[in-house]
Amino acid sequence: MIKVEALIRPSRLERVKNALDDIGIHGITVTSVLGAGKQRGHTQYYRAKELAVNLLEKCKVETVVPDELVDDAINAITKAASTGEIGDGKIFLSRVEDAIRIRTGERGEGVL
Amino acid sequence: MIKVEALIRPSRLERVKNALDDIGIHGITVTSVLGAGKQRGHTQYYRAKELAVNLLEKCKVETVVPDELVDDAINAITKAASTGEIGDGKIFLSRVEDAIRIRTGERGEGVL
Amino acid sequence: MIKVEALIRPSRLERVKNALDDIGIHGITVTSVLGAGKQRGHTQYYRAKELAVNLLEKCKVETVVPDELVDDAINAITKAASTGEIGDGKIFLSRVEDAIRIRTGERGEGVL
Amino acid sequence: MNIRRLRLRSGASLYLLVAVLLGIGCTPAVAGSAAKVDAGDTAWVLASTALVFLMTPGLGLFYGGMVRRKNVLATITQSLFICGIAGVLWILYGYTLAFGPDLGGLIGSLDWIGLRGLDMKPAPDPFSSLYGSTIPQEAHVIFQGMFAIITPALITGAFAERMRFKAYLIFIILWATLVYDPVAHWVWGHGGWLGELGALDFAGGTVVHICSGAAALCCALVIGRRKGYDREHFSPHNLTLTLAGTGLLWFGWFGFNAGSALAANGLAANAFVVTNAGAAAGMVSWVLAEWVHRGKPTALGAASGAIAGLVAVTPASGFVAPIAAVVIGLIAGPACYLSVMAKTRFRYDDSLDVFGIHGVGGIWGALATGLFAASSVNPVVATDAQGLFITGSAVLLGRQLIAIVSVLFYSLIVTYLILTLVGVLTPLRACEDEEDAGMDISQHGEVGYAFHP
Amino acid sequence: MNIRRLRLRSGASLYLLVAVLLGIGCTPAVAGSAAKVDAGDTAWVLASTALVFLMTPGLGLFYGGMVRRKNVLATITQSLFICGIAGVLWILYGYTLAFGPDLGGLIGSLDWIGLRGLDMKPAPDPFSSLYGSTIPQEAHVIFQGMFAIITPALITGAFAERMRFKAYLIFIILWATLVYDPVAHWVWGHGGWLGELGALDFAGGTVVHICSGAAALCCALVIGRRKGYDREHFSPHNLTLTLAGTGLLWFGWFGFNAGSALAANGLAANAFVVTNAGAAAGMVSWVLAEWVHRGKPTALGAASGAIAGLVAVTPASGFVAPIAAVVIGLIAGPACYLSVMAKTRFRYDDSLDVFGIHGVGGIWGALATGLFAASSVNPVVATDAQGLFITGSAVLLGRQLIAIVSVLFYSLIVTYLILTLVGVLTPLRACEDEEDAGMDISQHGEVGYAFHP
Amino acid sequence: MNIRRLRLRSGASLYLLVAVLLGIGCTPAVAGSAAKVDAGDTAWVLASTALVFLMTPGLGLFYGGMVRRKNVLATITQSLFICGIAGVLWILYGYTLAFGPDLGGLIGSLDWIGLRGLDMKPAPDPFSSLYGSTIPQEAHVIFQGMFAIITPALITGAFAERMRFKAYLIFIILWATLVYDPVAHWVWGHGGWLGELGALDFAGGTVVHICSGAAALCCALVIGRRKGYDREHFSPHNLTLTLAGTGLLWFGWFGFNAGSALAANGLAANAFVVTNAGAAAGMVSWVLAEWVHRGKPTALGAASGAIAGLVAVTPASGFVAPIAAVVIGLIAGPACYLSVMAKTRFRYDDSLDVFGIHGVGGIWGALATGLFAASSVNPVVATDAQGLFITGSAVLLGRQLIAIVSVLFYSLIVTYLILTLVGVLTPLRACEDEEDAGMDISQHGEVGYAFHP
Ligand SMILES: Nc1ncnc2c1ncn2[C@@H]1O[C@H](COP(=O)(O)OP(=O)(O)O)[C@@H](O)[C@H]1O
Ligand SMILES: Nc1ncnc2c1ncn2[C@@H]1O[C@H](COP(=O)(O)OP(=O)(O)O)[C@@H](O)[C@H]1O
Ligand SMILES: Nc1ncnc2c1ncn2[C@@H]1O[C@H](COP(=O)(O)OP(=O)(O)O)[C@@H](O)[C@H]1O
């Protein structure tokens, strides 16, 4: 099992979710995060003071999938989240040792 | 060291925390997330418009524990978080290479 | 590639970010979390009722870096986040199998 | 075009029929009192009416901030929607039940149904002595209408976070009709038995606060504790809303109390001073009480104390001097603080302490009126039935006790009967799943905050 | 010191020059009406003015809660800033254009530019008959000024989440000048042609709601749909703001309608009652409509229904009896609910349903005035031109139709021309990136909530 | 029962003792002025009082939105709680110190302690000329009481996010007593030396804004910068609160200024117009200033500019024509914007710019009164001491300068002494850990938002 962790633009969340749904990946977890990377930040103004803000709002989408689905997932996410502009985000892959369904106590790939 | 990552119902957070406390696991990190899985979503209404919302509020509870505590942790969480209904959530296990205590710079299982 | 995941005090976020910037690590993702550990919680009051609250606000800072930068990252974070008081937080290291840049589809360490 | 005209005609006929039944065209009745409308008094009563109106949305915010995030809209809506439902009922039949020509001291007749027969002049004699001899009767109608709205809204704090919207709706309609309207008549209606008895209630200690407080207690007991009562702590999710609501409530309360003079005169000014004094003293004393007791002065304590002080000073506001109001407020704070503490002991779940603050505060205020009322402040207070601390006579205090006890028990019992009836028609509370998901999503299909991505 | 004095002197001279041009010193004109200021009427009109003022910030909250989080400040500011810009314009030339001595029934002359020539007495004859014979003319100035502020503010709901601040600013200035001021003159100005015709609009059904509703429709069509219209759902981010705004709007509306009596009398009291009745009935009926249609009663529905009821009762508020207002509100709820649904069908993106609620509600209200207006309520209603349901004559209804159609089309057309002009000067809407990032950060360099670490 | 009666009796005796000392029963004093209460004027002053009250909770929201999330409740509470503490003090002794029979032009005597001796009639001669000859004196008491509440509340913006609640509480009590009460007497009390001198301050430029602004500056300097001043940016956490607060402040300000006429007449109407004009112009000019300077018009700028305009127009509001108010507002915006910028240069940490806006705005307003005051607007302005731009004479301007300088320095010095004293009794500011954790949790044991799971 691999955890696919994508940092994407919030405005692409809906599309990414649908793209994953389309290839049969229904289990996902989404977190609201702030991210810094290559993308330029904003300038904020507060009573004559200027603040450079470079932590931007992003969404973290996590889905744990069987190894054979990883490439499909990456493709789906990449397609749905990409605008071609800096700030589109990254995907990280990491190994998951096991998964348990809380309701039943079952373990292994079957629970995904 | 293993990171035990549980996606649970927000209403079970308190119980899960206590259950972990009971078996001596005090270090946890909790994140407010949205999750999709088997559980049906809600329908929202906004001036005559209907929206199907299938990202539901969940809590992610993370705790990094020594290998020998993993099964206890799983049991504790499973028991405390399960209602028997769809939507109880999942637990994912993944390996952690090392841990550092910021305050002292110490490393290894001892810092947990 | 290693994911360096630091749980720190919110008030140290700015410093940690700058410290990482200084050593050339620009890509980070920050999540607002609640954490429990050794640090004592607060007591809250609500109309004559007392509540012990032991989940405290923390920041989770994640950065995926090439293996050779891990120690620098740890040092930078440790220095910037440490106050010497209980509650300074922990750093966890875990292996990342691969990274993809969404915009270009590139893979591997180069995307970091 | 012809067909359309026809339809309009028949629409018009139907309407005229209903209109006749309800007395729609009847605003300009011929009879009327000789009294003349005074623009200054009217200006003040209308401004006060607007102020009292604002209390209900303010209450929504006050309550809404104290519940969990998942119930915020449902809680605010349970206040706000009463502006709608009780607002309509008041015009249709509420006013006439409460203030119409008396039937046996117990209820008003239906003579003024749909406000029929009221004109733009002051209420006719002998009503004008109570309903204002210098303001148009419609000003009295709408000023009192705002009281008829806020009173049931107060109750909703007791069953917050669990009562179903449908049950709530039926409950409110019945309660407004069967509890509020008669009680308002008893105390303020011309010929009402408690008013005739000489019990004093300037702006609603019994009618509003005891009445809703008792109903709240009953609701909390009948509907039962929130799911997770023993396990979770139900801490407030957004106290900034509660503090904003406190500001609006206090603001509106000036209309509530000083508007009850039904004129812009010295009595109104005194009521205004006294209201602020009571609120201020209540705020200070509650905070001091909790500071001593728990070691921290809290924002919610300041808010709660202000409300406690306002509640307590309400019945007294037209009868006492400013310093007496300070005393009333100073006692209201700790008294309500204690009663809120007591709730935990008795293990009933009055979610937002309606009984603890409005019930207990209202009782203290009604008693305090019996202690401090002075005919020098208001000649309506008979010189031989002034407050105990003014003349040493307990006559007035006795009457106040009768008023307290009868309103308390009437409200308790009838609320109980109404809840039983409603429970037969539709389940009172949400099922467990719905309660878990929150009332916002389960009752209304909405969420308070979409702050997530 | 001498130099400084000199500078002060020359500064003073320059100022005096400007002052003469604008008539700064002219408050105390010698001429004036013989009418005397009545303190009670003045108190009510000033209080009402404050109430109407509050509607605009209230509208900001109402609207702000319904947009996405990233646009909340921009949306509130688009309302709030009009208090500034339209506030200044009104004093400089707006009042005289709308209410100054008539030019051909179409517009006021510049005689009262910079409020020059107005004194502290009531408006001189023959203006006093319309502008209040018992209140200082400045009270009329500022009461009406608040209407001139809220009307353009209403429009901003149509182009929320995408219009650039610069374009918005120019648009508002032109619209206030070229649409609002003339239309206000037609209906309410002394000599205005719609007023002369006998069309009735007590508190702004045509002037405020139809006028802004039509402009909103035009803006939505010209500026186009929000990015992501087909893909994303634009759900409200913080309905607690919207509910708070609803409370403030309803509260302020009492000043809007009952203040329009320009006196504290029976008519004001009736307008007050009627306003509350309309709002209450609208709230109830919208919620029932959606309950039946979709299966859930919503908080936003309650809020929307109340506003729909208020809009509809506005033009009628000085002419109808309370029961008629209940009927008006009961119809307003479902009518506006339907028109909001229709929007989706026609695929224009009036973000916050300004046309659906203010346009349609205003039209219904103007028609309803033609159905229910009774000279027994207000002698201004000619006995031979009362509502269709009162006397069966459609004379008044015809006039109302003329008023509706002319204001609707005038506003549509001139708004279109203004938008075209503004579009030439500066882009109307934000570019895609800016819209994605949100208007708060792109237009104002601010974020609504910094709740993150 | 007998025992209980006994207790009541002795309780009553004790109470009577205190009552005699404080003059509890004394509302109906026999003497009094011959003047008669006018209902219209009273209605307006009471409505205005309610409006001014609302400013303090409004200020809490305005301030609360600008601090970091962890300090939101503490900040709002530091405003709100003053409604309590200063509200009680005002009745006990504040009013008599400020407005009681004069002692040497410096302070009022204790004659009216606990409001003893006041009756329901207008203030007796010669006080009635200043305290209103047509309103009950208690209306003056409570109207002025609201000023005594908001003024110390304004200061709290300077030490937000770091001052301990206990120290704050003692500070406020002393400041209200030792600074506000005397300064109010100097300017507005019968016989006060600045009033006698002929310095003009219609609604509180010196008494409220300069006085609190100077105190704020002193607090910022004495208490020191917030932890992290150089490292972190303290950006506002929830500007929707700030914008809501702005709306409430502007709304309440109509009572503040137009209510200061103490009557519902042409002067009040002019003050109302002028207030709106100043606020509107300030909003526009601040936004233009920042737009030019930084390239973005901001929501917070609009809010700040409105407040700056309101502050500046306050002292002038009873003396100038509308166009002059526009000029005052247009200058107030950039002037306050500049002074807020200057703060950064001088590196003192006036958290929410109390000095920059209220201090500087108040000074500009007091000077502007010396420039634009016209006896044609208000006969109180002596014809030979009108504004510099009206008659070219600097007599009035000189008096204004004296008033500004004396209030500024008195407030600075006495505030400094009070802070020193308080610092001896209890630490002024929270320790580092507490500041890190936030004042909400450390001072009050509460959190503003529980939005997390
Ligand atoms: N090395 C990294 N570790 C963790 N998160 C990262 C890293 N690099 C980028 N991110 C996340 O991805 C987001 C997008 O990255 P950015 O470099 O701005 O865009 P792009 O990938 O298009 O060049 C960042 O805001 C951050 O949340
Ligand atoms: N494959 C997955 N990857 C990541 N998160 C998942 C995955 N499957 C489920 N989740 C998380 O677990 C939550 C509960 O899952 P769900 O399938 O609804 O319930 P159950 O586990 O009881 O069948 C989801 O809301 C989501 O947050
Ligand atoms: N075993 C753990 N697993 C996950 N998170 C942990 C663990 N231990 C600590 N944390 C996180 O680190 C934060 C700080 O830990 P704490 O024990 O309070 O301080 P310190 O590391 O200084 O002793 C906690 O609030 C929690 O978020």
XYZ file of N, CA and C in Angstrom, chain A residues 5 7-8 31-38 54-55 60 71 74 77-78 81-82 84-86 88-95, chain C residues 1 3 13-14 17 21 26-32 60 62 64 95-105 107 110-112:
186
model
N 0.162 11.505 -1.475
C -0.131 12.746 -0.741
C 0.083 13.903 -1.702
N -0.251 17.928 -2.683
C -0.493 19.307 -2.272
C -0.987 20.054 -3.485
N -2.236 20.537 -3.436
C -2.824 21.141 -4.635
C -3.435 22.502 -4.333
N -6.938 17.923 3.880
C -6.586 18.838 4.954
C -6.305 20.208 4.359
N -6.733 21.205 5.081
C -6.472 22.587 4.701
C -5.098 22.955 5.239
N -4.165 23.318 4.372
C -2.807 23.625 4.848
C -2.331 24.951 4.255
N -1.206 25.389 4.739
C -0.522 26.530 4.136
C 0.769 26.018 3.538
N 1.119 26.488 2.373
C 2.331 25.978 1.761
C 3.215 27.064 1.206
N 4.514 26.781 1.236
C 5.469 27.660 0.575
C 6.263 26.822 -0.399
N 6.647 27.409 -1.505
C 7.442 26.701 -2.488
C 7.980 27.719 -3.460
N 7.855 27.400 -4.714
C 8.360 28.351 -5.714
C 7.393 29.512 -5.896
N 4.100 34.662 2.456
C 4.424 33.648 1.463
C 3.967 32.247 1.828
N 3.143 32.156 2.821
C 2.470 30.875 3.052
C 1.084 30.985 2.424
N -4.180 19.601 1.085
C -3.461 18.336 1.057
C -4.497 17.224 0.867
N 0.086 4.536 -10.019
C 0.319 5.340 -11.215
C -0.962 5.974 -11.756
N -1.657 8.954 -9.614
C -0.784 10.085 -9.951
C -1.255 10.759 -11.230
N -4.507 12.717 -10.616
C -4.292 13.952 -9.856
C -3.564 14.980 -10.709
N -2.508 14.527 -11.364
C -1.715 15.471 -12.149
C -2.580 16.184 -13.179
N -5.177 18.593 -11.432
C -4.695 19.691 -10.598
C -3.797 20.654 -11.337
N -3.404 20.283 -12.540
C -2.397 21.116 -13.180
C -3.006 22.268 -13.966
N -0.507 24.507 -15.194
C 0.656 24.920 -15.954
C 1.400 26.091 -15.318
N 0.799 26.651 -14.273
C 1.434 27.778 -13.590
C 2.195 27.295 -12.357
N 3.205 28.039 -11.963
C 3.914 27.714 -10.728
C 2.910 27.725 -9.571
N 1.277 24.758 -8.756
C 0.361 23.636 -8.951
C 0.523 22.559 -7.882
N 1.742 22.459 -7.344
C 1.921 21.564 -6.213
C 2.719 20.313 -6.509
N 2.791 19.462 -5.510
C 3.615 18.258 -5.567
C 2.802 17.049 -5.111
N 3.297 15.890 -5.514
C 2.748 14.647 -4.963
C 3.891 13.889 -4.317
N 3.665 13.390 -3.116
C 4.673 12.570 -2.444
C 4.117 11.165 -2.239
N 4.989 10.171 -2.433
C 4.568 8.781 -2.241
C 5.316 8.189 -1.065
N 4.607 7.484 -0.214
C 5.325 6.815 0.877
C 4.614 5.512 1.201
N 5.374 4.592 1.764
C 4.862 3.254 1.978
C 4.019 3.198 3.249
N 14.795 10.411 -0.374
C 14.056 11.567 0.145
C 13.456 11.248 1.512
N 10.870 12.720 4.598
C 9.938 13.746 5.073
C 10.297 14.099 6.514
N 6.677 29.452 14.376
C 6.562 29.108 12.967
C 7.409 30.013 12.077
N 7.258 31.306 12.288
C 7.967 32.300 11.481
C 9.476 32.027 11.496
N 10.439 28.780 9.688
C 10.390 28.984 8.248
C 11.637 29.722 7.752
N 14.541 28.476 5.193
C 14.864 29.295 4.015
C 16.369 29.545 3.943
N 13.007 25.636 0.682
C 11.910 26.579 0.492
C 10.542 25.904 0.459
N 10.558 24.631 0.133
C 9.269 23.954 0.026
C 8.807 23.419 1.376
N 7.789 23.991 1.944
C 7.260 23.461 3.200
C 5.736 23.510 3.176
N 5.175 22.671 4.006
C 3.723 22.652 4.152
C 3.411 22.718 5.648
N 2.498 23.611 5.993
C 2.217 23.871 7.402
C 0.758 23.541 7.703
N 0.527 22.822 8.769
C -0.829 22.492 9.171
C -1.052 22.934 10.610
N -2.228 23.442 10.845
C -2.630 23.826 12.187
C -3.165 22.578 12.887
N 2.195 21.898 12.605
C 2.970 20.819 11.998
C 3.640 21.387 10.738
N 5.920 20.361 7.600
C 6.439 19.223 6.860
C 7.302 19.705 5.711
N 9.810 17.834 2.636
C 10.447 16.654 2.070
C 11.780 17.097 1.486
N 10.541 7.935 5.427
C 11.044 7.843 4.053
C 9.926 8.141 3.058
N 10.289 8.899 2.025
C 9.352 9.160 0.933
C 9.878 8.439 -0.295
N 9.009 7.696 -0.948
C 9.458 6.849 -2.051
C 9.716 7.663 -3.320
N 8.870 8.611 -3.543
C 9.042 9.394 -4.768
C 8.275 10.713 -4.633
N 8.646 11.645 -5.490
C 7.958 12.931 -5.501
C 7.669 13.307 -6.939
N 6.543 13.913 -7.173
C 6.148 14.309 -8.527
C 5.787 15.795 -8.504
N 6.253 16.543 -9.499
C 5.794 17.928 -9.633
C 4.574 17.929 -10.546
N 3.472 18.378 -10.009
C 2.204 18.287 -10.737
C 2.241 19.046 -12.061
N 2.825 20.220 -12.004
C 2.844 21.090 -13.170
C 3.480 20.423 -14.390
N 4.593 19.709 -14.127
C 5.367 19.175 -15.244
C 5.299 17.658 -15.343
N 4.870 17.010 -14.258
C 4.889 15.560 -14.264
C 6.262 14.960 -13.941
N 9.533 13.616 -11.971
C 9.596 12.839 -10.744
C 11.001 12.864 -10.163
N 14.733 15.817 -7.906
C 14.851 17.110 -8.577
C 13.678 18.041 -8.336
N 12.536 17.501 -8.056
C 11.346 18.348 -7.935
C 11.293 19.083 -6.595
N 12.074 18.685 -5.670
C 11.944 19.278 -4.320
C 12.344 20.754 -4.300
